[in-house]
Amino acid sequence: MKSFGSDNHSGVHSDILKAIAAANVEHDLAYGDDKITASLQLLFKQLIGEQAEIVPVFNGTGANVVCLQTMTRSHHGIICADTAHINVDECGAPEKHTGCKLLTVPTTDGKLTPDRVKKHFEAFGFQHHSQPKVISISQATELGTVYTPAEIKALADLAHAHDMFLHIDGSRLCNAAAALNMPFKAFTTDCGVDAFSFGGTKCGLLIGEVVVLLRPELSRDALYMRKQAAQLYSKMRFVSVQFEAFLANDLWKTLALHSNRMAALLGEELAKLPGVKLAYPVQANGVFVAMPRKVINALLKEYFFYVWNEERNEIRLMCSFDTTEEDIRAFVAAAKRLTEAI
């Protein structure tokens, strides 16, 4: 039975495994001084812009930590949605490693707006409060919604007008790019984003994320920060070669489009069932639905997924690059059977 609990539950795409095996044929330098990582740096410059500097790391939390460290000092504040991964699911790692306070903003759809962010600007110049320095957003968000370029640019402009930075947690950046049908540069560099993480693990990679820094002052000490955060992999070429394969021939897009399509189908079919309601628009590869508690409890005996909000009987269903239409039909059939029985 396929899991709908997380896109992390999926395996590794066969092209990625082949790339790892192909890199495993000879010795090469360690700690990112290998020729594959050097090649990946050039590839990201072509993809994101000449100013892009990359720092490969182990995982998404590490990517966020290193990103945020480059932009902050310990008396700063990081503004994020209350649902943000850095706030909810990283065990305080950003706060521990940066020393910064997370300044949260309640949202209805997981997305920050300039008006919502400004409530924290009252702290400027007041020595008793953490000084806002970074606006951090997720693309796609933890609720499966996707920022438009205009929305991102508005936040970047606001940040820069107040001597702040804009950071993107991009663990599902590929799903967002596929949903927008835009190149990555169009909603990062071109919109004024200062730094972001580029995720691959949720979309078919074995291990690794990439920190992308778009200002020279941010990249100056990034390598030392990566080392102190225990995110420096000795055999870096095996992380870098995955991203080379992932980006080659738009494999990332093929996989992200597929998981997005499966989520759209799942949301469309579930919404037809009595007592089932979509909680948010299905824009990436996540589906959030509210349904009767008895149906949820019965479904959990057949499938793995997470109850996202107990009070609203809201569940989260994630589709992966290897989710099939048959998987979707089987889940919907089970939900229909249980709905009708109750």
PDB file of C-alpha atoms in Angstrom, residues 107-113 116 137-153 155 168-184 186-188 252 256 259-260 263 280-288 318:
ATOM      1  CA  THR A 107      -2.409  32.940   8.175  1.00  0.00           C
ATOM      2  CA  THR A 108      -5.471  31.399   6.573  1.00  0.00           C
ATOM      3  CA  ASP A 109      -3.593  29.794   3.679  1.00  0.00           C
ATOM      4  CA  GLY A 110       0.016  29.439   4.807  1.00  0.00           C
ATOM      5  CA  LYS A 111       1.095  32.566   2.930  1.00  0.00           C
ATOM      6  CA  LEU A 112       2.546  35.794   4.282  1.00  0.00           C
ATOM      7  CA  THR A 113       1.513  39.181   2.903  1.00  0.00           C
ATOM      8  CA  ARG A 116       0.473  40.547   7.843  1.00  0.00           C
ATOM      9  CA  ILE A 137       8.391  31.976   3.366  1.00  0.00           C
ATOM     10  CA  SER A 138       7.871  28.435   2.102  1.00  0.00           C
ATOM     11  CA  GLN A 139       7.371  27.702  -1.582  1.00  0.00           C
ATOM     12  CA  ALA A 140       5.202  25.655  -1.792  1.00  0.00           C
ATOM     13  CA  THR A 141       3.753  26.327   1.662  1.00  0.00           C
ATOM     14  CA  GLU A 142       3.061  23.779   4.359  1.00  0.00           C
ATOM     15  CA  LEU A 143      -0.617  23.993   3.365  1.00  0.00           C
ATOM     16  CA  GLY A 144       0.094  23.167  -0.274  1.00  0.00           C
ATOM     17  CA  THR A 145      -0.465  26.686  -1.568  1.00  0.00           C
ATOM     18  CA  VAL A 146       1.905  28.443  -3.980  1.00  0.00           C
ATOM     19  CA  TYR A 147       3.117  32.051  -4.003  1.00  0.00           C
ATOM     20  CA  THR A 148       2.878  33.942  -7.286  1.00  0.00           C
ATOM     21  CA  PRO A 149       5.934  35.928  -8.438  1.00  0.00           C
ATOM     22  CA  ALA A 150       4.054  39.163  -7.695  1.00  0.00           C
ATOM     23  CA  GLU A 151       3.418  38.040  -4.107  1.00  0.00           C
ATOM     24  CA  ILE A 152       7.082  37.133  -3.634  1.00  0.00           C
ATOM     25  CA  LYS A 153       8.302  40.411  -5.132  1.00  0.00           C
ATOM     26  CA  LEU A 155       7.564  40.699   0.207  1.00  0.00           C
ATOM     27  CA  ILE A 168      12.563  30.862   0.867  1.00  0.00           C
ATOM     28  CA  ASP A 169      12.296  27.398   2.358  1.00  0.00           C
ATOM     29  CA  GLY A 170      12.262  25.530  -0.941  1.00  0.00           C
ATOM     30  CA  SER A 171      11.930  21.922   0.144  1.00  0.00           C
ATOM     31  CA  ARG A 172       9.105  21.664  -2.427  1.00  0.00           C
ATOM     32  CA  LEU A 173      10.414  24.344  -4.779  1.00  0.00           C
ATOM     33  CA  CYS A 174      10.155  21.971  -7.741  1.00  0.00           C
ATOM     34  CA  ASN A 175       6.453  21.372  -7.121  1.00  0.00           C
ATOM     35  CA  ALA A 176       5.935  25.135  -6.979  1.00  0.00           C
ATOM     36  CA  ALA A 177       7.857  25.687 -10.226  1.00  0.00           C
ATOM     37  CA  ALA A 178       5.825  22.971 -11.928  1.00  0.00           C
ATOM     38  CA  ALA A 179       2.579  24.486 -10.632  1.00  0.00           C
ATOM     39  CA  LEU A 180       3.571  27.964 -11.851  1.00  0.00           C
ATOM     40  CA  ASN A 181       4.987  26.586 -15.114  1.00  0.00           C
ATOM     41  CA  MET A 182       7.923  28.934 -14.677  1.00  0.00           C
ATOM     42  CA  PRO A 183      11.709  28.603 -14.490  1.00  0.00           C
ATOM     43  CA  PHE A 184      13.128  28.847 -10.973  1.00  0.00           C
ATOM     44  CA  ALA A 186      11.450  33.802 -12.506  1.00  0.00           C
ATOM     45  CA  PHE A 187      10.200  33.553  -8.923  1.00  0.00           C
ATOM     46  CA  THR A 188      13.505  33.746  -7.039  1.00  0.00           C
ATOM     47  CA  TRP A 252      12.722  17.472 -11.792  1.00  0.00           C
ATOM     48  CA  ALA A 256       7.019  17.335  -9.900  1.00  0.00           C
ATOM     49  CA  SER A 259       3.008  14.378  -8.195  1.00  0.00           C
ATOM     50  CA  ASN A 260       1.077  17.626  -8.678  1.00  0.00           C
ATOM     51  CA  ALA A 263      -2.724  15.520  -5.974  1.00  0.00           C
ATOM     52  CA  TYR A 280      -7.245  24.691   0.791  1.00  0.00           C
ATOM     53  CA  PRO A 281      -6.820  24.872  -2.983  1.00  0.00           C
ATOM     54  CA  VAL A 282      -4.760  21.984  -4.363  1.00  0.00           C
ATOM     55  CA  GLN A 283      -1.875  23.814  -6.041  1.00  0.00           C
ATOM     56  CA  ALA A 284       1.141  21.568  -5.495  1.00  0.00           C
ATOM     57  CA  ASN A 285       1.378  17.939  -4.355  1.00  0.00           C
ATOM     58  CA  GLY A 286      -0.510  18.188  -1.071  1.00  0.00           C
ATOM     59  CA  VAL A 287      -4.224  17.691  -0.436  1.00  0.00           C
ATOM     60  CA  PHE A 288      -5.885  18.897   2.761  1.00  0.00           C
ATOM     61  CA  MET A 318       0.804  13.941   0.096  1.00  0.00           C
TER      62      MET A 318
END
